[in-house]
PDB file of C-alpha atoms in Angstrom:
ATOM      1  CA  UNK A   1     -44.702 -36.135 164.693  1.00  0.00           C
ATOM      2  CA  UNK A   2     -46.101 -32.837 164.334  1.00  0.00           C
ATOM      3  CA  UNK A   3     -50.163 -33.641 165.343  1.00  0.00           C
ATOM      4  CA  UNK A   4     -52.180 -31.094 164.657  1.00  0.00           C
ATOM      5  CA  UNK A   5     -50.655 -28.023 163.327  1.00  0.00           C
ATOM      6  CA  UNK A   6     -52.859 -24.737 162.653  1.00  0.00           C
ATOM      7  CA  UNK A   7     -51.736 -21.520 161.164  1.00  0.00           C
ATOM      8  CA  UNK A   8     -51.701 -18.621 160.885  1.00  0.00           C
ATOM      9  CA  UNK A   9     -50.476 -18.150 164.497  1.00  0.00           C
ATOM     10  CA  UNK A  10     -51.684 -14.763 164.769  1.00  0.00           C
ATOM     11  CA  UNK A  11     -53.900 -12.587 162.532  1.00  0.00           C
ATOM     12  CA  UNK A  12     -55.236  -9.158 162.714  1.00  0.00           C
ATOM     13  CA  UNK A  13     -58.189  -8.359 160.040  1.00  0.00           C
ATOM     14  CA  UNK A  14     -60.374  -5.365 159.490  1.00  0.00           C
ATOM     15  CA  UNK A  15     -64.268  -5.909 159.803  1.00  0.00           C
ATOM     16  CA  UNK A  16     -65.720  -7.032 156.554  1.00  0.00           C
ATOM     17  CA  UNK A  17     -62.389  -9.035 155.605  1.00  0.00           C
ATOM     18  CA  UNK A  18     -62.261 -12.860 154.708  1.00  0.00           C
ATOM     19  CA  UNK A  19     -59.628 -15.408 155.378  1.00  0.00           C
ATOM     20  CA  UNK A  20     -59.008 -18.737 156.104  1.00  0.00           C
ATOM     21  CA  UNK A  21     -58.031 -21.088 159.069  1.00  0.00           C
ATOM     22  CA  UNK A  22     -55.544 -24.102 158.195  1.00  0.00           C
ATOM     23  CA  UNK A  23     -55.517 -27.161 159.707  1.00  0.00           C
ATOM     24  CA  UNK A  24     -53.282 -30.233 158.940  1.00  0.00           C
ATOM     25  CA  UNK A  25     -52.967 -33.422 160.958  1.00  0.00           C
ATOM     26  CA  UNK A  26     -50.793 -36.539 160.828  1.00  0.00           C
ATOM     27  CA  UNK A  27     -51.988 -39.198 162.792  1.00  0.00           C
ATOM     28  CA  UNK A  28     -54.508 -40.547 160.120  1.00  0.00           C
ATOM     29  CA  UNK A  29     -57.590 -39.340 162.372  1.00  0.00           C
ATOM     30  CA  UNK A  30     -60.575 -39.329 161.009  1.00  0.00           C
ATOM     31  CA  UNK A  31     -62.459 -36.594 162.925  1.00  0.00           C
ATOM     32  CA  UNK A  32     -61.908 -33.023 163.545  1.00  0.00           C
ATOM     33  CA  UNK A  33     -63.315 -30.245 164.730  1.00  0.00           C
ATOM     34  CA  UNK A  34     -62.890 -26.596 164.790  1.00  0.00           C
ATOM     35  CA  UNK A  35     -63.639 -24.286 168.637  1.00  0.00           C
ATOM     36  CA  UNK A  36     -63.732 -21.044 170.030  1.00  0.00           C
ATOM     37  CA  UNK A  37     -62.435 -19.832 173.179  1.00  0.00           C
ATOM     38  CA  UNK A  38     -63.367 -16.858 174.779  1.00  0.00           C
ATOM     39  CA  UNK A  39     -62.595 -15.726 178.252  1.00  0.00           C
ATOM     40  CA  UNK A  40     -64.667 -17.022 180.591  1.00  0.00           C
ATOM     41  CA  UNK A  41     -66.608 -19.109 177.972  1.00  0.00           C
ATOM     42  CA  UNK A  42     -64.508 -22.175 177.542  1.00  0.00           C
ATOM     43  CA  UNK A  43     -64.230 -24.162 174.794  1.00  0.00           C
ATOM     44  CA  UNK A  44     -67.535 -23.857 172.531  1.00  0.00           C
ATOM     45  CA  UNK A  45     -67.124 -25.873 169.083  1.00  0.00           C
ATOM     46  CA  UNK A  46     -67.939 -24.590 165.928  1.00  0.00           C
ATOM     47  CA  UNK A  47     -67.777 -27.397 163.619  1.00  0.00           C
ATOM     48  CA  UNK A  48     -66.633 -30.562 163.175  1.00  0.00           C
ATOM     49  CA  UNK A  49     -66.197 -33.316 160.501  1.00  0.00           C
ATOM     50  CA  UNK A  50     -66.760 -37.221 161.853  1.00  0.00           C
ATOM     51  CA  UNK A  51     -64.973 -38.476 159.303  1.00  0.00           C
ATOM     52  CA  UNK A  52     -63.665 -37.382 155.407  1.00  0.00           C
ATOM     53  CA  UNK A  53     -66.607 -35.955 152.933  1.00  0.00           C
ATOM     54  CA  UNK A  54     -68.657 -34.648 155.998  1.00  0.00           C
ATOM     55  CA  UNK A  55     -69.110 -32.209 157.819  1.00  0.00           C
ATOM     56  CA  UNK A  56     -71.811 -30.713 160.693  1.00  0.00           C
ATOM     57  CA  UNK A  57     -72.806 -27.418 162.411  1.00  0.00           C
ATOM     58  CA  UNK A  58     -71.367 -27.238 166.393  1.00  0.00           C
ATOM     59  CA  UNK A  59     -72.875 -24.870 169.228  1.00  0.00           C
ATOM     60  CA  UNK A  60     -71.676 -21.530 167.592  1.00  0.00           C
ATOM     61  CA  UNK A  61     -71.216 -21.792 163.466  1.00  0.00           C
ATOM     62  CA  UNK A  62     -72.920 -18.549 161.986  1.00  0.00           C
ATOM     63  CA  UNK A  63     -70.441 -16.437 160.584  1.00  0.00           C
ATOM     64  CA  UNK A  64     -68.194 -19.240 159.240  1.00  0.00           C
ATOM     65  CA  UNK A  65     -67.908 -21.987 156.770  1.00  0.00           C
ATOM     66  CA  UNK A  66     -65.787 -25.406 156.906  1.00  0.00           C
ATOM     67  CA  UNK A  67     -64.299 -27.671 154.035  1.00  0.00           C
ATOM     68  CA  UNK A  68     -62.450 -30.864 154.756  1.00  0.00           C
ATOM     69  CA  UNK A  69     -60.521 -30.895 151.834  1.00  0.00           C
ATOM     70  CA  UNK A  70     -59.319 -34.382 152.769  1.00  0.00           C
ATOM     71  CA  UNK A  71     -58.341 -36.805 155.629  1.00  0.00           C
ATOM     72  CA  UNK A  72     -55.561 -34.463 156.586  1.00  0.00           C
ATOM     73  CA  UNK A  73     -56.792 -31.131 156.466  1.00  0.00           C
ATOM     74  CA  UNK A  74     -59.956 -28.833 157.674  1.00  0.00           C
ATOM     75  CA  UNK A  75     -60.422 -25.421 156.992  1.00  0.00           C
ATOM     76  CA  UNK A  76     -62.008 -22.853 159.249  1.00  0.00           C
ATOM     77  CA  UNK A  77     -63.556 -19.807 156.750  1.00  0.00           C
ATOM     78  CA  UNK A  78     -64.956 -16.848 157.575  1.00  0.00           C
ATOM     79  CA  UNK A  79     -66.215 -14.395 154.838  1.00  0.00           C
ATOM     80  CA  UNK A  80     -67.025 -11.182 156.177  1.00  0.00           C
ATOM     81  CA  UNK A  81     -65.055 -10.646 159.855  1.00  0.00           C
ATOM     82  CA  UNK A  82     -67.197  -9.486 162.923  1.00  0.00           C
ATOM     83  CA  UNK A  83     -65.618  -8.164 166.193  1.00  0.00           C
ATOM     84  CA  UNK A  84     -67.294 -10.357 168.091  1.00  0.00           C
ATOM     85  CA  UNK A  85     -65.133 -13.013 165.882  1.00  0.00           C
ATOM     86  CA  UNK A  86     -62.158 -12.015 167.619  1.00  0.00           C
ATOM     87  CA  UNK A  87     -60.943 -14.882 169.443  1.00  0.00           C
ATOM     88  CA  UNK A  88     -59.087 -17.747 169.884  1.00  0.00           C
ATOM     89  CA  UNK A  89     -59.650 -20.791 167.318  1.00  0.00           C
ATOM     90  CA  UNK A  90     -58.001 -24.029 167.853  1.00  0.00           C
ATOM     91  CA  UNK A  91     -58.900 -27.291 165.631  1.00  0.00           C
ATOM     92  CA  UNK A  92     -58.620 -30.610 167.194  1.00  0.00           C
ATOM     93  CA  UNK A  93     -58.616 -33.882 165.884  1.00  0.00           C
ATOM     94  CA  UNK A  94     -59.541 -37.279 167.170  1.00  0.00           C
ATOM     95  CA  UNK A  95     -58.939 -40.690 165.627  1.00  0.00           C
ATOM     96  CA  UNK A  96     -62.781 -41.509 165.589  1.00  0.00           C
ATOM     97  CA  UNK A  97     -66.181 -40.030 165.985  1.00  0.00           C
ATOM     98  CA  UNK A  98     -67.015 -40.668 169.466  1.00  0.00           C
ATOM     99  CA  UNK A  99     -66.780 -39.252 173.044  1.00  0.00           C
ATOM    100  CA  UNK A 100     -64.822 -41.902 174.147  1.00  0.00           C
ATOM    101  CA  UNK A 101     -62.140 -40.966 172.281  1.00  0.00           C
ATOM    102  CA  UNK A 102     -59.456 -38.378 172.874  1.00  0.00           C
ATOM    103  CA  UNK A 103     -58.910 -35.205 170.946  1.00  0.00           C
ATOM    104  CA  UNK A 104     -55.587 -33.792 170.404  1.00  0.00           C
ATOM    105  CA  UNK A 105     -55.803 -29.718 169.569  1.00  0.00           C
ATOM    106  CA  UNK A 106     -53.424 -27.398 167.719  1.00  0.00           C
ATOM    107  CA  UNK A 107     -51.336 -24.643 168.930  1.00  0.00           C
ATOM    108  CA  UNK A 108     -54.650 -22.289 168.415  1.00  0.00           C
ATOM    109  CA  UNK A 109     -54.731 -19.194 166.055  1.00  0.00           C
ATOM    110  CA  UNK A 110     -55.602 -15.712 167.686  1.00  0.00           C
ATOM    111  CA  UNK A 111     -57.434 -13.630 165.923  1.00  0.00           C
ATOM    112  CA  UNK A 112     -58.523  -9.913 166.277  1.00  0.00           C
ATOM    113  CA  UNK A 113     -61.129  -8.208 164.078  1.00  0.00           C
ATOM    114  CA  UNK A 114     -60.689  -4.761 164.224  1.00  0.00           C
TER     115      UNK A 114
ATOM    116  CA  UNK B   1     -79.112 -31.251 178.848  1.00  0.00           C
ATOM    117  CA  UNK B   2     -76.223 -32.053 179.536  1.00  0.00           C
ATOM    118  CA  UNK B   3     -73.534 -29.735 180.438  1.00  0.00           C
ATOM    119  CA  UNK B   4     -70.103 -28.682 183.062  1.00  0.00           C
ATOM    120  CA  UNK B   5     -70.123 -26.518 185.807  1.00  0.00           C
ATOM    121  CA  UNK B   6     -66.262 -25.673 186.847  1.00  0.00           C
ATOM    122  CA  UNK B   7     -66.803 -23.871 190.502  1.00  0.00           C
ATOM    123  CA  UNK B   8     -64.189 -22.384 190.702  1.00  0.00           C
ATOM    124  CA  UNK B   9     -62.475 -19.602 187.892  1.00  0.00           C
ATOM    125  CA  UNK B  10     -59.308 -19.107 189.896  1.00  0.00           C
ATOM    126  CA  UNK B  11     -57.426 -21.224 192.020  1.00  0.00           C
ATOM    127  CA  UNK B  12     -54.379 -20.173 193.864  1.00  0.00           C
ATOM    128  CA  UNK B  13     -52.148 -22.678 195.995  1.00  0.00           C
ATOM    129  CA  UNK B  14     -48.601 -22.525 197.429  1.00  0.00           C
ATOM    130  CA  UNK B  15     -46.118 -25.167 196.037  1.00  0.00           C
ATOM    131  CA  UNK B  16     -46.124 -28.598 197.616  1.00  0.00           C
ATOM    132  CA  UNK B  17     -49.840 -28.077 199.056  1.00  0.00           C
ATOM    133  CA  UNK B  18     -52.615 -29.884 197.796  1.00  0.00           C
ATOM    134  CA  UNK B  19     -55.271 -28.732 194.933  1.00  0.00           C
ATOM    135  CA  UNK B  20     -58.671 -29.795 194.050  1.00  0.00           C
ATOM    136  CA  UNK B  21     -60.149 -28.312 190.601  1.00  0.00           C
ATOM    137  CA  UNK B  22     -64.169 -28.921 191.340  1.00  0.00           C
ATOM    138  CA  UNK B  23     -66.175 -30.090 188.064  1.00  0.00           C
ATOM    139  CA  UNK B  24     -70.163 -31.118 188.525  1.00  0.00           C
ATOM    140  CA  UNK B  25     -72.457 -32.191 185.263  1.00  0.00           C
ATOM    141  CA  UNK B  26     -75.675 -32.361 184.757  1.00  0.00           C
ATOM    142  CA  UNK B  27     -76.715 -35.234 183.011  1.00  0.00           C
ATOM    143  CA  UNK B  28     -79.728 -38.270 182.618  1.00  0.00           C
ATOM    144  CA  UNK B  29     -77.368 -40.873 180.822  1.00  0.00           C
ATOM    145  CA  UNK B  30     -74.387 -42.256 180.776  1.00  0.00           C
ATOM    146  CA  UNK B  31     -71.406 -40.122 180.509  1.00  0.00           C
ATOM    147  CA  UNK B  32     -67.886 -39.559 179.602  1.00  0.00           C
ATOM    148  CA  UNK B  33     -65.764 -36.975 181.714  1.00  0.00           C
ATOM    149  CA  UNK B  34     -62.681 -35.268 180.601  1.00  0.00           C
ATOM    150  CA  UNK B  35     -60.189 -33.031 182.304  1.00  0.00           C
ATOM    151  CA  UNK B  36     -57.838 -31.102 179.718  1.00  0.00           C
ATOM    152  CA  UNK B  37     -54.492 -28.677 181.105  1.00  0.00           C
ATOM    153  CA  UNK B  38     -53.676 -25.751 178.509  1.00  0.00           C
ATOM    154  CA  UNK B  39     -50.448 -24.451 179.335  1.00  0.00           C
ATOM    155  CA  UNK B  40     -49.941 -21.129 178.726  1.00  0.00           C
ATOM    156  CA  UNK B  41     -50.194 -19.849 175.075  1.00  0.00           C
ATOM    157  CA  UNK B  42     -50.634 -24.267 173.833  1.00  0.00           C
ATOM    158  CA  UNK B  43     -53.065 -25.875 173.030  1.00  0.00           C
ATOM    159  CA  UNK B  44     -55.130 -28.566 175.158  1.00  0.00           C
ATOM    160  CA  UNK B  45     -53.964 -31.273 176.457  1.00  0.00           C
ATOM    161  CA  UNK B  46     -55.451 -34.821 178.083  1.00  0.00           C
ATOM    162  CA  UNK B  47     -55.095 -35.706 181.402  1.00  0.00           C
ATOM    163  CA  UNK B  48     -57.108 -37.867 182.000  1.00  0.00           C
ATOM    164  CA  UNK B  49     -60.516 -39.541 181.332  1.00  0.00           C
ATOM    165  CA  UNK B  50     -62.963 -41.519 182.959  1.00  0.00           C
ATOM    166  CA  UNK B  51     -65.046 -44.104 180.263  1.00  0.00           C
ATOM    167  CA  UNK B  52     -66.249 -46.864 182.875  1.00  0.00           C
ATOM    168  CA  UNK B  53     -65.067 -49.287 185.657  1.00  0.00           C
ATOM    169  CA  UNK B  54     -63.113 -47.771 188.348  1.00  0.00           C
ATOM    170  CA  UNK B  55     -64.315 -44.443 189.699  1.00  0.00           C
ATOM    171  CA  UNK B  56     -60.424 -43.558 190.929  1.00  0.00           C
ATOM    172  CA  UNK B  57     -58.898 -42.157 187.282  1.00  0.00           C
ATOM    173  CA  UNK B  58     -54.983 -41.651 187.472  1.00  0.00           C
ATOM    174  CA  UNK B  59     -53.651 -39.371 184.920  1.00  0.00           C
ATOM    175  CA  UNK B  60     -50.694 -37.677 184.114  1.00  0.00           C
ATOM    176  CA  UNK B  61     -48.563 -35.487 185.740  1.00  0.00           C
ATOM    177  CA  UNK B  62     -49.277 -37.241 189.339  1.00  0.00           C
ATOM    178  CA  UNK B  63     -53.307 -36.122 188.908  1.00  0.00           C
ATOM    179  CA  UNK B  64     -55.999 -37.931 189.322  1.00  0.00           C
ATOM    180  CA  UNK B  65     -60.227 -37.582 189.730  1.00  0.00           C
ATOM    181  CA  UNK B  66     -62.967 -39.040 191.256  1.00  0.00           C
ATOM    182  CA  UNK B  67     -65.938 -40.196 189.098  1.00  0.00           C
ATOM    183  CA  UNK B  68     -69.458 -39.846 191.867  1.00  0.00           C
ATOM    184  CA  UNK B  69     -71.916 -40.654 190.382  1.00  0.00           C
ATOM    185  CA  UNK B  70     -74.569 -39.545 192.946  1.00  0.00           C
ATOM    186  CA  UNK B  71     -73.176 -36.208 193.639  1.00  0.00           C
ATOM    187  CA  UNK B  72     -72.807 -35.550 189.686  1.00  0.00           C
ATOM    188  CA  UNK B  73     -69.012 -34.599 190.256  1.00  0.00           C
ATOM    189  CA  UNK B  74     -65.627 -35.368 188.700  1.00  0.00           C
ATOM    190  CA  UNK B  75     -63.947 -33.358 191.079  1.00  0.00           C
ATOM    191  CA  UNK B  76     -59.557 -33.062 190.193  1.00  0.00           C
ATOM    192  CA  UNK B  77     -57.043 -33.456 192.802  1.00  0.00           C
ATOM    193  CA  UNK B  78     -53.413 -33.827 193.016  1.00  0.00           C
ATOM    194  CA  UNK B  79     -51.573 -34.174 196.580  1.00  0.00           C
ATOM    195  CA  UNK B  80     -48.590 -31.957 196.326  1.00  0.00           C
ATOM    196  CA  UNK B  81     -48.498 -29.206 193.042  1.00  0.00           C
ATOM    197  CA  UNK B  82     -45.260 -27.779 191.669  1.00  0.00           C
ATOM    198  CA  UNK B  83     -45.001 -24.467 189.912  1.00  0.00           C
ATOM    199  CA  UNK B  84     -45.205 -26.292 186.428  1.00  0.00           C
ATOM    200  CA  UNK B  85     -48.732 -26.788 187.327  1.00  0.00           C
ATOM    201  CA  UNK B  86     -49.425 -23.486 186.555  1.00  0.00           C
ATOM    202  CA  UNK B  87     -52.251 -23.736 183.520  1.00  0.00           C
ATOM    203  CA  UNK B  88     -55.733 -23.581 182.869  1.00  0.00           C
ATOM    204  CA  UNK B  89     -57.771 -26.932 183.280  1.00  0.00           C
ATOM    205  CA  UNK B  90     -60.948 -27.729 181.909  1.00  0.00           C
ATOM    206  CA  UNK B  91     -63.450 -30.445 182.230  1.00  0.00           C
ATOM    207  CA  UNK B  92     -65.796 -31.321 179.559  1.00  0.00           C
ATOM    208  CA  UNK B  93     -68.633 -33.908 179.459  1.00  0.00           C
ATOM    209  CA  UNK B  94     -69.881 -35.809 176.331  1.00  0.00           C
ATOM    210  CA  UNK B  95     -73.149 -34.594 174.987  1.00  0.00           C
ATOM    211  CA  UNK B  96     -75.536 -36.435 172.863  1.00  0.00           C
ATOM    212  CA  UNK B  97     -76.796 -33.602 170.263  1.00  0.00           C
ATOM    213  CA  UNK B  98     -77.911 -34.298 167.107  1.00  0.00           C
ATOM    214  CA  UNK B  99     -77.951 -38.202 167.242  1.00  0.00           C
ATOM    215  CA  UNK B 100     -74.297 -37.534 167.762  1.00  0.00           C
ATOM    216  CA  UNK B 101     -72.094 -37.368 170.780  1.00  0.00           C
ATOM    217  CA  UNK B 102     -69.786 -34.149 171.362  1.00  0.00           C
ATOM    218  CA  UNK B 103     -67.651 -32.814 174.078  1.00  0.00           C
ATOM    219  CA  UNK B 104     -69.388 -30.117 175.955  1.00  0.00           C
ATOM    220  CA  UNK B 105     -66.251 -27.988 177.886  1.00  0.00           C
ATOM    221  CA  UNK B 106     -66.537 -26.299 181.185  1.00  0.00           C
ATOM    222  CA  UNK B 107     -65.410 -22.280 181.519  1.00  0.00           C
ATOM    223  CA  UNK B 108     -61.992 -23.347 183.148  1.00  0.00           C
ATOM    224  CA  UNK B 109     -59.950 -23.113 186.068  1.00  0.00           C
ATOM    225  CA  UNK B 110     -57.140 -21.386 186.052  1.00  0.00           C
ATOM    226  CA  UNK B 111     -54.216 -22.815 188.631  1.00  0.00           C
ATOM    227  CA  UNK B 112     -51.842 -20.653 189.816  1.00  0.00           C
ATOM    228  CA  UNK B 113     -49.148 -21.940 191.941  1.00  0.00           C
ATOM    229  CA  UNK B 114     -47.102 -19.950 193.858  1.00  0.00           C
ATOM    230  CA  UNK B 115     -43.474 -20.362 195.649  1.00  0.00           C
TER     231      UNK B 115
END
């Protein structure tokens, strides 16, 4: 089993560039989410989806966009890279919405706006 | 408000000797605690959780926490740590936001054991 796998690993983008954050998992969870991590900051989330054809605003979401294009997959966007956007992003997915249940996260995607 | 408060940034032990990862919350309700390892350059990981019932929580890799309620902690321990325990941990706290319940993490610890 795979889990939850993100990609890119790595990215480097110029201010004012777009691209897109994949996220694919295989356990047939229903919830995921998308966080941040800075130094020092922890984990702060961004987004998340409770279950297929939703999705909600987390602590930190200007500057980016989600889809959940289906049970598997959520999509982290951003349209116009900031330097302060530099970071690492790492999706998670649990098998229900609820804090009672555990979240399994992806390898994480760093990112540097330059 | 509910939120995590991780004492301590950096921890450095010796290997063998004993480790406790301090975690307090603030909270007025019920609560669900958390402690997550990240491994260098990985993502996070459970280790263990506490839901209800017994206030002892066993978890893996021979850790375990505490659950006081009247202190507000979830403090982490483990009684002998081996270089492989070398990783960030992180507690986190459910928070009600929204009509919705979502894990609120701490700013990490970061473990460092040393021969």
């Amino acid at each position: 089993n795979a889990g939850v796998t993100q990609t890119p690993k790595f990215q480097v983008l110029k201010t004012g560039q777009s691209m897109t954050l994949q996220c694919a998992q295989d356990m047939n969870h229903n919830s995921m989410y998308w966080y941040r991590q800075d130094p020092g900051m922890g984990l702060r989330l961004i987004y998340y989806s409770a279950s297929e054809g939703t999705t909600d605003k987390g602590e930190v979401p200007n500057g980016y966009n989600v889809s959940r294009l289906n049970k598997r997959e959520f999509s982290l966007r951003l349209e116009s890279a900031a330097p302060s956007q530099t970071s690492v992003y790492f999706c998670a997915s649990s098998l229900r919405w609820g804090s009672n249940t555990e979240a399994f996260f992806g390898q994480g995607t760093r990112l540097t706006v330059v | 408000a509910q939120s995590v408060t991780q004492l301590d940034s950096q921890v450095p032990v010796f290997e063998e000797a004993p480790v406790e990862l301090r975690c307090n919350y603030s909270s007025s309700v019920s609560v669900y605690l958390f402690w997550y390892v990240q491994y260098p350059n990985q993502g996070l990981q459970l280790l263990l959780k506490y839901l209800s019932g017994s206030t002892l929580v066993k978890g893996i890799n021979g850790f375990e926490a505490e659950f006081n309620k009247s202190q507000t902690s979830f403090h982490l321990r483990k009684p002998s740590v081996h270089i492989s325990d070398t990783a960030e941990y992180f507690c986190a706290v459910s928070k009600l936001q929204g009509g919705s319940e979502k894990l609120v993490f701490g700013k990490g610890t970061k473990l460092t054991v040393n021969p």
